Amino acid sequence: MKLEITDCKGIKMIALSGEVDMYTSPELREEMMNLIRRRTSPLFVDFSGVSYIDSSGIATFVEGLKGIMSYNGKLKLVGIPDRIMEIFNFSKLDRVFEMYGSIDDALNSLNSF
Amino acid sequence: MVRSDMNEKVTITIPSHPKYLSVVRAVTARVGAVCGMNDSLTDGIKLAVDEACSNVIKHAYRGDTGKKIVVKYKITKKSLEVTIEDNGIKSDVEYMKGRDLDDLKPGGLGIHFIKKIFDVFELDSRKKVGNRLRLIKYLKGKYEA
């Protein structure tokens, strides 16, 4: 897994790639929870380079969502590949997370209210 | 690939360290391909076997990375059987139900992923020390999910 924290037009974004599993998800959790402790919002996560995710990866995002919701922040998942989306769908988490096809779509969602 | 009447076995032994889960996934994916599974089904069994091994590390070995996990694949014309063995703490069958999918909380999804893919999910109570989880996927028609 590779993880990069970038600024996307002033918005914090975690760009993920590779495999998110029990071995790699602790690093993701640490970086994401650091941002959440600083009450970052909105927080984008770019999934477009993710080739695999397991339940520990999914659990990390559930924990992150709960943390960010505690201060009414927004977590937006972007560019989720189909094979990864199947896992979110099966877990019924597609109903819980805000998901967007592209970064532009996620940015536009910020302007729609 | 031409499939003959198969009754073949592949066995791998990995240390109970999460960094070796990628090895299990790679082998599982290749076994799926040998069975003629499509990409979607191969992804599913790869995830399921990964989850089963992760559970061994987390629950049977309580994070001890110095133990062993044995993964056995038995390939026949009609099915793929995967057995995951450890010598850790006996699993609680109640725990193995997984959490309610409508309950938003981290964890508890792995068991659902395993049961979604495999037709048989069986904890072998005859194993005296540790656990032996037996998973079977029946190969239908053209080996599609």
PDB file of C-alpha atoms in Angstrom:
ATOM      1  CA  MET A   1       0.000   0.000   0.000  1.00  0.00           C
ATOM      2  CA  LYS A   2       1.143   3.513  -0.724  1.00  0.00           C
ATOM      3  CA  LEU A   3      -0.387   6.443   1.068  1.00  0.00           C
ATOM      4  CA  GLU A   4       0.065  10.099   0.310  1.00  0.00           C
ATOM      5  CA  ILE A   5      -1.614  13.046   1.973  1.00  0.00           C
ATOM      6  CA  THR A   6      -2.117  15.870  -0.456  1.00  0.00           C
ATOM      7  CA  ASP A   7      -3.943  19.156  -0.699  1.00  0.00           C
ATOM      8  CA  CYS A   8      -6.589  19.191  -3.363  1.00  0.00           C
ATOM      9  CA  LYS A   9      -7.717  22.784  -3.902  1.00  0.00           C
ATOM     10  CA  GLY A  10      -7.291  23.412  -0.199  1.00  0.00           C
ATOM     11  CA  ILE A  11      -8.919  20.135   0.846  1.00  0.00           C
ATOM     12  CA  LYS A  12      -6.997  17.356   2.565  1.00  0.00           C
ATOM     13  CA  MET A  13      -6.945  14.171   0.560  1.00  0.00           C
ATOM     14  CA  ILE A  14      -5.516  10.741   1.309  1.00  0.00           C
ATOM     15  CA  ALA A  15      -4.399   9.182  -1.975  1.00  0.00           C
ATOM     16  CA  LEU A  16      -4.265   5.413  -1.510  1.00  0.00           C
ATOM     17  CA  SER A  17      -2.896   2.772  -3.819  1.00  0.00           C
ATOM     18  CA  GLY A  18      -2.129  -0.924  -3.703  1.00  0.00           C
ATOM     19  CA  GLU A  19      -3.447  -3.419  -1.187  1.00  0.00           C
ATOM     20  CA  VAL A  20      -5.156  -2.394   2.057  1.00  0.00           C
ATOM     21  CA  ASP A  21      -5.119  -5.356   4.403  1.00  0.00           C
ATOM     22  CA  MET A  22      -4.434  -6.359   7.979  1.00  0.00           C
ATOM     23  CA  TYR A  23      -0.745  -5.623   7.461  1.00  0.00           C
ATOM     24  CA  THR A  24      -1.089  -2.203   5.854  1.00  0.00           C
ATOM     25  CA  SER A  25      -4.282  -0.817   7.401  1.00  0.00           C
ATOM     26  CA  PRO A  26      -2.617   0.231  10.711  1.00  0.00           C
ATOM     27  CA  GLU A  27      -0.596   2.832   8.783  1.00  0.00           C
ATOM     28  CA  LEU A  28      -3.758   4.086   7.093  1.00  0.00           C
ATOM     29  CA  ARG A  29      -5.550   4.195  10.446  1.00  0.00           C
ATOM     30  CA  GLU A  30      -2.759   6.216  12.056  1.00  0.00           C
ATOM     31  CA  GLU A  31      -2.626   8.780   9.250  1.00  0.00           C
ATOM     32  CA  MET A  32      -6.387   9.116   8.987  1.00  0.00           C
ATOM     33  CA  MET A  33      -6.961   9.365  12.738  1.00  0.00           C
ATOM     34  CA  ASN A  34      -4.218  12.030  12.944  1.00  0.00           C
ATOM     35  CA  LEU A  35      -6.206  14.120  10.492  1.00  0.00           C
ATOM     36  CA  ILE A  36      -9.430  13.443  12.361  1.00  0.00           C
ATOM     37  CA  ARG A  37      -7.895  14.388  15.689  1.00  0.00           C
ATOM     38  CA  ARG A  38      -7.153  17.752  14.065  1.00  0.00           C
ATOM     39  CA  ARG A  39     -10.858  17.903  13.120  1.00  0.00           C
ATOM     40  CA  THR A  40     -10.088  17.914   9.415  1.00  0.00           C
ATOM     41  CA  SER A  41     -13.175  18.370   7.267  1.00  0.00           C
ATOM     42  CA  PRO A  42     -13.915  17.634   4.571  1.00  0.00           C
ATOM     43  CA  LEU A  43     -11.507  14.749   4.135  1.00  0.00           C
ATOM     44  CA  PHE A  44     -11.273  13.102   0.739  1.00  0.00           C
ATOM     45  CA  VAL A  45      -9.901   9.609   0.185  1.00  0.00           C
ATOM     46  CA  ASP A  46      -8.866   8.760  -3.370  1.00  0.00           C
ATOM     47  CA  PHE A  47      -9.368   5.025  -3.942  1.00  0.00           C
ATOM     48  CA  SER A  48      -8.551   4.986  -7.635  1.00  0.00           C
ATOM     49  CA  GLY A  49      -5.239   3.151  -7.145  1.00  0.00           C
ATOM     50  CA  VAL A  50      -6.541   0.605  -4.639  1.00  0.00           C
ATOM     51  CA  SER A  51      -6.370  -2.956  -5.938  1.00  0.00           C
ATOM     52  CA  TYR A  52      -7.530  -4.810  -2.821  1.00  0.00           C
ATOM     53  CA  ILE A  53      -9.209  -4.161   0.498  1.00  0.00           C
ATOM     54  CA  ASP A  54     -10.139  -6.568   3.277  1.00  0.00           C
ATOM     55  CA  SER A  55     -12.342  -6.239   6.345  1.00  0.00           C
ATOM     56  CA  SER A  56      -9.593  -4.560   8.375  1.00  0.00           C
ATOM     57  CA  GLY A  57      -9.348  -1.858   5.705  1.00  0.00           C
ATOM     58  CA  ILE A  58     -13.107  -1.435   5.677  1.00  0.00           C
ATOM     59  CA  ALA A  59     -13.131  -1.294   9.490  1.00  0.00           C
ATOM     60  CA  THR A  60     -10.549   1.487   9.376  1.00  0.00           C
ATOM     61  CA  PHE A  61     -12.891   3.599   7.263  1.00  0.00           C
ATOM     62  CA  VAL A  62     -15.870   2.851   9.498  1.00  0.00           C
ATOM     63  CA  GLU A  63     -13.826   4.014  12.476  1.00  0.00           C
ATOM     64  CA  GLY A  64     -12.733   7.091  10.553  1.00  0.00           C
ATOM     65  CA  LEU A  65     -16.302   7.902   9.587  1.00  0.00           C
ATOM     66  CA  LYS A  66     -17.481   7.609  13.168  1.00  0.00           C
ATOM     67  CA  GLY A  67     -14.653   9.875  14.283  1.00  0.00           C
ATOM     68  CA  ILE A  68     -15.351  12.518  11.662  1.00  0.00           C
ATOM     69  CA  MET A  69     -19.107  12.408  12.313  1.00  0.00           C
ATOM     70  CA  SER A  70     -18.438  13.232  15.960  1.00  0.00           C
ATOM     71  CA  TYR A  71     -17.681  16.823  14.931  1.00  0.00           C
ATOM     72  CA  ASN A  72     -20.102  16.892  11.984  1.00  0.00           C
ATOM     73  CA  GLY A  73     -17.246  16.605   9.530  1.00  0.00           C
ATOM     74  CA  LYS A  74     -17.423  15.078   6.052  1.00  0.00           C
ATOM     75  CA  LEU A  75     -15.554  12.035   4.765  1.00  0.00           C
ATOM     76  CA  LYS A  76     -15.810  11.577   1.011  1.00  0.00           C
ATOM     77  CA  LEU A  77     -14.588   8.478  -0.795  1.00  0.00           C
ATOM     78  CA  VAL A  78     -13.604   9.045  -4.394  1.00  0.00           C
ATOM     79  CA  GLY A  79     -12.932   6.858  -7.444  1.00  0.00           C
ATOM     80  CA  ILE A  80     -13.680   3.480  -5.902  1.00  0.00           C
ATOM     81  CA  PRO A  81     -12.895   0.718  -8.427  1.00  0.00           C
ATOM     82  CA  ASP A  82     -15.749  -1.717  -9.192  1.00  0.00           C
ATOM     83  CA  ARG A  83     -14.170  -4.703  -7.469  1.00  0.00           C
ATOM     84  CA  ILE A  84     -13.684  -2.637  -4.297  1.00  0.00           C
ATOM     85  CA  MET A  85     -17.184  -1.185  -4.554  1.00  0.00           C
ATOM     86  CA  GLU A  86     -18.601  -4.728  -4.507  1.00  0.00           C
ATOM     87  CA  ILE A  87     -17.183  -5.141  -1.020  1.00  0.00           C
ATOM     88  CA  PHE A  88     -18.702  -1.868   0.208  1.00  0.00           C
ATOM     89  CA  ASN A  89     -22.032  -2.846  -1.351  1.00  0.00           C
ATOM     90  CA  PHE A  90     -22.071  -6.300   0.222  1.00  0.00           C
ATOM     91  CA  SER A  91     -21.244  -4.759   3.601  1.00  0.00           C
ATOM     92  CA  LYS A  92     -24.155  -2.314   3.138  1.00  0.00           C
ATOM     93  CA  LEU A  93     -21.653   0.482   3.620  1.00  0.00           C
ATOM     94  CA  ASP A  94     -22.474   2.111   0.301  1.00  0.00           C
ATOM     95  CA  ARG A  95     -25.520   3.499   2.168  1.00  0.00           C
ATOM     96  CA  VAL A  96     -23.368   5.025   4.868  1.00  0.00           C
ATOM     97  CA  PHE A  97     -20.375   6.558   3.094  1.00  0.00           C
ATOM     98  CA  GLU A  98     -20.477   9.481   0.716  1.00  0.00           C
ATOM     99  CA  MET A  99     -18.991   8.143  -2.527  1.00  0.00           C
ATOM    100  CA  TYR A 100     -18.125   9.988  -5.725  1.00  0.00           C
ATOM    101  CA  GLY A 101     -16.874   8.855  -9.101  1.00  0.00           C
ATOM    102  CA  SER A 102     -14.269  11.591  -9.370  1.00  0.00           C
ATOM    103  CA  ILE A 103     -12.549  14.292  -7.364  1.00  0.00           C
ATOM    104  CA  ASP A 104     -14.462  16.901  -9.349  1.00  0.00           C
ATOM    105  CA  ASP A 105     -17.761  15.281  -8.360  1.00  0.00           C
ATOM    106  CA  ALA A 106     -16.696  15.346  -4.717  1.00  0.00           C
ATOM    107  CA  LEU A 107     -15.651  18.994  -5.005  1.00  0.00           C
ATOM    108  CA  ASN A 108     -18.940  19.884  -6.691  1.00  0.00           C
ATOM    109  CA  SER A 109     -20.819  18.265  -3.816  1.00  0.00           C
ATOM    110  CA  LEU A 110     -19.287  20.859  -1.507  1.00  0.00           C
ATOM    111  CA  ASN A 111     -20.771  23.667  -3.575  1.00  0.00           C
ATOM    112  CA  SER A 112     -24.222  22.177  -3.890  1.00  0.00           C
ATOM    113  CA  PHE A 113     -25.447  23.323  -0.491  1.00  0.00           C
TER     114      PHE A 113
ATOM    115  CA  MET B   1      -6.647 -24.738 -20.217  1.00  0.00           C
ATOM    116  CA  VAL B   2      -8.028 -28.274 -20.528  1.00  0.00           C
ATOM    117  CA  ARG B   3      -9.277 -29.602 -17.214  1.00  0.00           C
ATOM    118  CA  SER B   4      -8.755 -33.266 -16.577  1.00  0.00           C
ATOM    119  CA  ASP B   5     -10.277 -35.293 -13.750  1.00  0.00           C
ATOM    120  CA  MET B   6      -8.535 -33.546 -10.908  1.00  0.00           C
ATOM    121  CA  ASN B   7      -7.909 -34.516  -7.341  1.00  0.00           C
ATOM    122  CA  GLU B   8      -4.895 -32.411  -6.629  1.00  0.00           C
ATOM    123  CA  LYS B   9      -3.547 -30.744  -3.545  1.00  0.00           C
ATOM    124  CA  VAL B  10      -1.545 -27.635  -2.807  1.00  0.00           C
ATOM    125  CA  THR B  11      -0.353 -26.870   0.711  1.00  0.00           C
ATOM    126  CA  ILE B  12       1.350 -23.757   2.006  1.00  0.00           C
ATOM    127  CA  THR B  13       2.568 -22.930   5.483  1.00  0.00           C
ATOM    128  CA  ILE B  14       3.001 -19.302   6.458  1.00  0.00           C
ATOM    129  CA  PRO B  15       4.172 -17.578   9.617  1.00  0.00           C
ATOM    130  CA  SER B  16       1.297 -15.962  11.516  1.00  0.00           C
ATOM    131  CA  HIS B  17       2.486 -12.488  10.518  1.00  0.00           C
ATOM    132  CA  PRO B  18       0.117 -10.215   8.580  1.00  0.00           C
ATOM    133  CA  LYS B  19       2.816  -9.493   5.990  1.00  0.00           C
ATOM    134  CA  TYR B  20       2.405 -13.062   4.712  1.00  0.00           C
ATOM    135  CA  LEU B  21      -1.286 -12.593   3.946  1.00  0.00           C
ATOM    136  CA  SER B  22      -0.264 -11.286   0.532  1.00  0.00           C
ATOM    137  CA  VAL B  23       1.379 -14.672  -0.105  1.00  0.00           C
ATOM    138  CA  VAL B  24      -1.851 -16.466   0.775  1.00  0.00           C
ATOM    139  CA  ARG B  25      -3.772 -14.178  -1.561  1.00  0.00           C
ATOM    140  CA  ALA B  26      -1.370 -14.761  -4.423  1.00  0.00           C
ATOM    141  CA  VAL B  27      -1.506 -18.554  -4.049  1.00  0.00           C
ATOM    142  CA  THR B  28      -5.296 -18.539  -3.619  1.00  0.00           C
ATOM    143  CA  ALA B  29      -5.725 -16.471  -6.772  1.00  0.00           C
ATOM    144  CA  ARG B  30      -3.537 -18.880  -8.766  1.00  0.00           C
ATOM    145  CA  VAL B  31      -5.443 -21.872  -7.419  1.00  0.00           C
ATOM    146  CA  GLY B  32      -8.687 -20.176  -8.451  1.00  0.00           C
ATOM    147  CA  ALA B  33      -7.281 -19.717 -11.949  1.00  0.00           C
ATOM    148  CA  VAL B  34      -6.257 -23.390 -12.095  1.00  0.00           C
ATOM    149  CA  CYS B  35      -9.848 -24.285 -11.176  1.00  0.00           C
ATOM    150  CA  GLY B  36     -11.051 -22.160 -14.105  1.00  0.00           C
ATOM    151  CA  MET B  37     -12.823 -19.616 -11.912  1.00  0.00           C
ATOM    152  CA  ASN B  38     -13.711 -16.253 -13.386  1.00  0.00           C
ATOM    153  CA  ASP B  39     -12.102 -13.064 -12.043  1.00  0.00           C
ATOM    154  CA  SER B  40     -15.005 -12.175  -9.781  1.00  0.00           C
ATOM    155  CA  LEU B  41     -15.072 -15.570  -8.093  1.00  0.00           C
ATOM    156  CA  THR B  42     -11.287 -15.612  -7.833  1.00  0.00           C
ATOM    157  CA  ASP B  43     -11.439 -12.210  -6.079  1.00  0.00           C
ATOM    158  CA  GLY B  44     -14.041 -13.622  -3.720  1.00  0.00           C
ATOM    159  CA  ILE B  45     -12.108 -16.713  -2.671  1.00  0.00           C
ATOM    160  CA  LYS B  46      -8.940 -14.643  -2.343  1.00  0.00           C
ATOM    161  CA  LEU B  47     -10.708 -12.290   0.076  1.00  0.00           C
ATOM    162  CA  ALA B  48     -12.358 -15.132   1.975  1.00  0.00           C
ATOM    163  CA  VAL B  49      -9.161 -17.111   2.552  1.00  0.00           C
ATOM    164  CA  ASP B  50      -7.338 -13.903   3.513  1.00  0.00           C
ATOM    165  CA  GLU B  51     -10.073 -13.180   6.074  1.00  0.00           C
ATOM    166  CA  ALA B  52      -9.869 -16.683   7.500  1.00  0.00           C
ATOM    167  CA  CYS B  53      -6.096 -16.363   7.969  1.00  0.00           C
ATOM    168  CA  SER B  54      -6.479 -12.857   9.440  1.00  0.00           C
ATOM    169  CA  ASN B  55      -8.919 -14.283  11.977  1.00  0.00           C
ATOM    170  CA  VAL B  56      -6.370 -16.928  12.940  1.00  0.00           C
ATOM    171  CA  ILE B  57      -3.752 -14.234  13.563  1.00  0.00           C
ATOM    172  CA  LYS B  58      -6.145 -11.995  15.505  1.00  0.00           C
ATOM    173  CA  HIS B  59      -8.140 -14.513  17.510  1.00  0.00           C
ATOM    174  CA  ALA B  60      -6.444 -17.920  17.613  1.00  0.00           C
ATOM    175  CA  TYR B  61      -2.927 -16.529  18.012  1.00  0.00           C
ATOM    176  CA  ARG B  62      -3.906 -13.174  19.591  1.00  0.00           C
ATOM    177  CA  GLY B  63      -1.416 -11.364  17.378  1.00  0.00           C
ATOM    178  CA  ASP B  64       1.537 -13.664  18.033  1.00  0.00           C
ATOM    179  CA  THR B  65       3.489 -13.497  14.771  1.00  0.00           C
ATOM    180  CA  GLY B  66       5.751 -16.455  15.545  1.00  0.00           C
ATOM    181  CA  LYS B  67       3.224 -19.248  14.957  1.00  0.00           C
ATOM    182  CA  LYS B  68       2.239 -21.200  11.862  1.00  0.00           C
ATOM    183  CA  ILE B  69      -0.827 -21.277   9.662  1.00  0.00           C
ATOM    184  CA  VAL B  70      -1.303 -24.155   7.232  1.00  0.00           C
ATOM    185  CA  VAL B  71      -3.518 -23.581   4.217  1.00  0.00           C
ATOM    186  CA  LYS B  72      -4.461 -26.638   2.167  1.00  0.00           C
ATOM    187  CA  TYR B  73      -6.195 -26.508  -1.187  1.00  0.00           C
ATOM    188  CA  LYS B  74      -7.856 -29.614  -2.580  1.00  0.00           C
ATOM    189  CA  ILE B  75      -8.930 -29.268  -6.170  1.00  0.00           C
ATOM    190  CA  THR B  76     -11.375 -31.735  -7.657  1.00  0.00           C
ATOM    191  CA  LYS B  77     -13.508 -31.623 -10.744  1.00  0.00           C
ATOM    192  CA  LYS B  78     -16.503 -30.556  -8.665  1.00  0.00           C
ATOM    193  CA  SER B  79     -15.115 -28.372  -5.935  1.00  0.00           C
ATOM    194  CA  LEU B  80     -12.345 -26.383  -4.364  1.00  0.00           C
ATOM    195  CA  GLU B  81     -11.827 -27.234  -0.720  1.00  0.00           C
ATOM    196  CA  VAL B  82      -9.666 -24.958   1.416  1.00  0.00           C
ATOM    197  CA  THR B  83      -8.633 -25.967   4.916  1.00  0.00           C
ATOM    198  CA  ILE B  84      -7.013 -23.487   7.286  1.00  0.00           C
ATOM    199  CA  GLU B  85      -5.306 -24.961  10.330  1.00  0.00           C
ATOM    200  CA  ASP B  86      -3.710 -23.402  13.385  1.00  0.00           C
ATOM    201  CA  ASN B  87      -2.559 -24.485  16.816  1.00  0.00           C
ATOM    202  CA  GLY B  88      -3.942 -21.498  18.661  1.00  0.00           C
ATOM    203  CA  ILE B  89      -6.843 -20.805  20.993  1.00  0.00           C
ATOM    204  CA  LYS B  90     -10.067 -22.613  20.141  1.00  0.00           C
ATOM    205  CA  SER B  91     -12.462 -20.418  18.225  1.00  0.00           C
ATOM    206  CA  ASP B  92     -15.816 -19.534  19.644  1.00  0.00           C
ATOM    207  CA  VAL B  93     -18.511 -20.682  17.253  1.00  0.00           C
ATOM    208  CA  GLU B  94     -20.786 -17.906  18.502  1.00  0.00           C
ATOM    209  CA  TYR B  95     -18.214 -15.327  17.438  1.00  0.00           C
ATOM    210  CA  MET B  96     -18.085 -16.861  13.997  1.00  0.00           C
ATOM    211  CA  LYS B  97     -21.539 -15.532  13.134  1.00  0.00           C
ATOM    212  CA  GLY B  98     -20.140 -12.059  12.408  1.00  0.00           C
ATOM    213  CA  ARG B  99     -21.867  -8.835  13.244  1.00  0.00           C
ATOM    214  CA  ASP B 100     -25.213  -7.592  11.999  1.00  0.00           C
ATOM    215  CA  LEU B 101     -24.508  -5.876   8.674  1.00  0.00           C
ATOM    216  CA  ASP B 102     -26.919  -3.090   9.602  1.00  0.00           C
ATOM    217  CA  ASP B 103     -24.925  -2.323  12.724  1.00  0.00           C
ATOM    218  CA  LEU B 104     -22.364   0.324  11.807  1.00  0.00           C
ATOM    219  CA  LYS B 105     -19.225  -0.550  13.688  1.00  0.00           C
ATOM    220  CA  PRO B 106     -15.675  -1.537  12.799  1.00  0.00           C
ATOM    221  CA  GLY B 107     -14.974  -5.269  12.620  1.00  0.00           C
ATOM    222  CA  GLY B 108     -17.063  -8.399  12.290  1.00  0.00           C
ATOM    223  CA  LEU B 109     -17.248  -8.397   8.502  1.00  0.00           C
ATOM    224  CA  GLY B 110     -14.675 -11.080   7.698  1.00  0.00           C
ATOM    225  CA  ILE B 111     -16.965 -13.994   8.529  1.00  0.00           C
ATOM    226  CA  HIS B 112     -19.638 -12.564   6.214  1.00  0.00           C
ATOM    227  CA  PHE B 113     -17.124 -12.362   3.355  1.00  0.00           C
ATOM    228  CA  ILE B 114     -16.143 -16.001   3.880  1.00  0.00           C
ATOM    229  CA  LYS B 115     -19.721 -17.286   4.093  1.00  0.00           C
ATOM    230  CA  LYS B 116     -20.793 -15.270   1.077  1.00  0.00           C
ATOM    231  CA  ILE B 117     -18.329 -17.053  -1.183  1.00  0.00           C
ATOM    232  CA  PHE B 118     -17.978 -20.557   0.167  1.00  0.00           C
ATOM    233  CA  ASP B 119     -20.837 -23.067   0.091  1.00  0.00           C
ATOM    234  CA  VAL B 120     -19.566 -24.940   3.131  1.00  0.00           C
ATOM    235  CA  PHE B 121     -18.171 -23.260   6.260  1.00  0.00           C
ATOM    236  CA  GLU B 122     -17.314 -25.821   8.875  1.00  0.00           C
ATOM    237  CA  LEU B 123     -15.184 -25.726  11.991  1.00  0.00           C
ATOM    238  CA  ASP B 124     -13.835 -29.234  12.516  1.00  0.00           C
ATOM    239  CA  SER B 125     -14.437 -30.071  16.167  1.00  0.00           C
ATOM    240  CA  ARG B 126     -12.295 -33.231  15.908  1.00  0.00           C
ATOM    241  CA  LYS B 127      -9.099 -31.176  15.987  1.00  0.00           C
ATOM    242  CA  LYS B 128      -7.905 -31.421  19.571  1.00  0.00           C
ATOM    243  CA  VAL B 129      -5.439 -28.530  19.590  1.00  0.00           C
ATOM    244  CA  GLY B 130      -6.161 -25.366  17.653  1.00  0.00           C
ATOM    245  CA  ASN B 131      -8.646 -24.974  14.834  1.00  0.00           C
ATOM    246  CA  ARG B 132      -9.339 -26.466  11.450  1.00  0.00           C
ATOM    247  CA  LEU B 133     -11.681 -24.427   9.267  1.00  0.00           C
ATOM    248  CA  ARG B 134     -12.961 -26.275   6.217  1.00  0.00           C
ATOM    249  CA  LEU B 135     -14.324 -24.244   3.329  1.00  0.00           C
ATOM    250  CA  ILE B 136     -15.776 -25.703   0.138  1.00  0.00           C
ATOM    251  CA  LYS B 137     -16.728 -23.948  -3.059  1.00  0.00           C
ATOM    252  CA  TYR B 138     -18.661 -26.082  -5.498  1.00  0.00           C
ATOM    253  CA  LEU B 139     -17.720 -25.443  -9.084  1.00  0.00           C
ATOM    254  CA  LYS B 140     -20.850 -25.050 -11.136  1.00  0.00           C
ATOM    255  CA  GLY B 141     -21.262 -25.306 -14.881  1.00  0.00           C
ATOM    256  CA  LYS B 142     -18.470 -23.306 -16.382  1.00  0.00           C
ATOM    257  CA  TYR B 143     -17.011 -22.619 -12.962  1.00  0.00           C
ATOM    258  CA  GLU B 144     -18.695 -19.300 -12.500  1.00  0.00           C
ATOM    259  CA  ALA B 145     -20.107 -17.874  -9.300  1.00  0.00           C
TER     260      ALA B 145
END
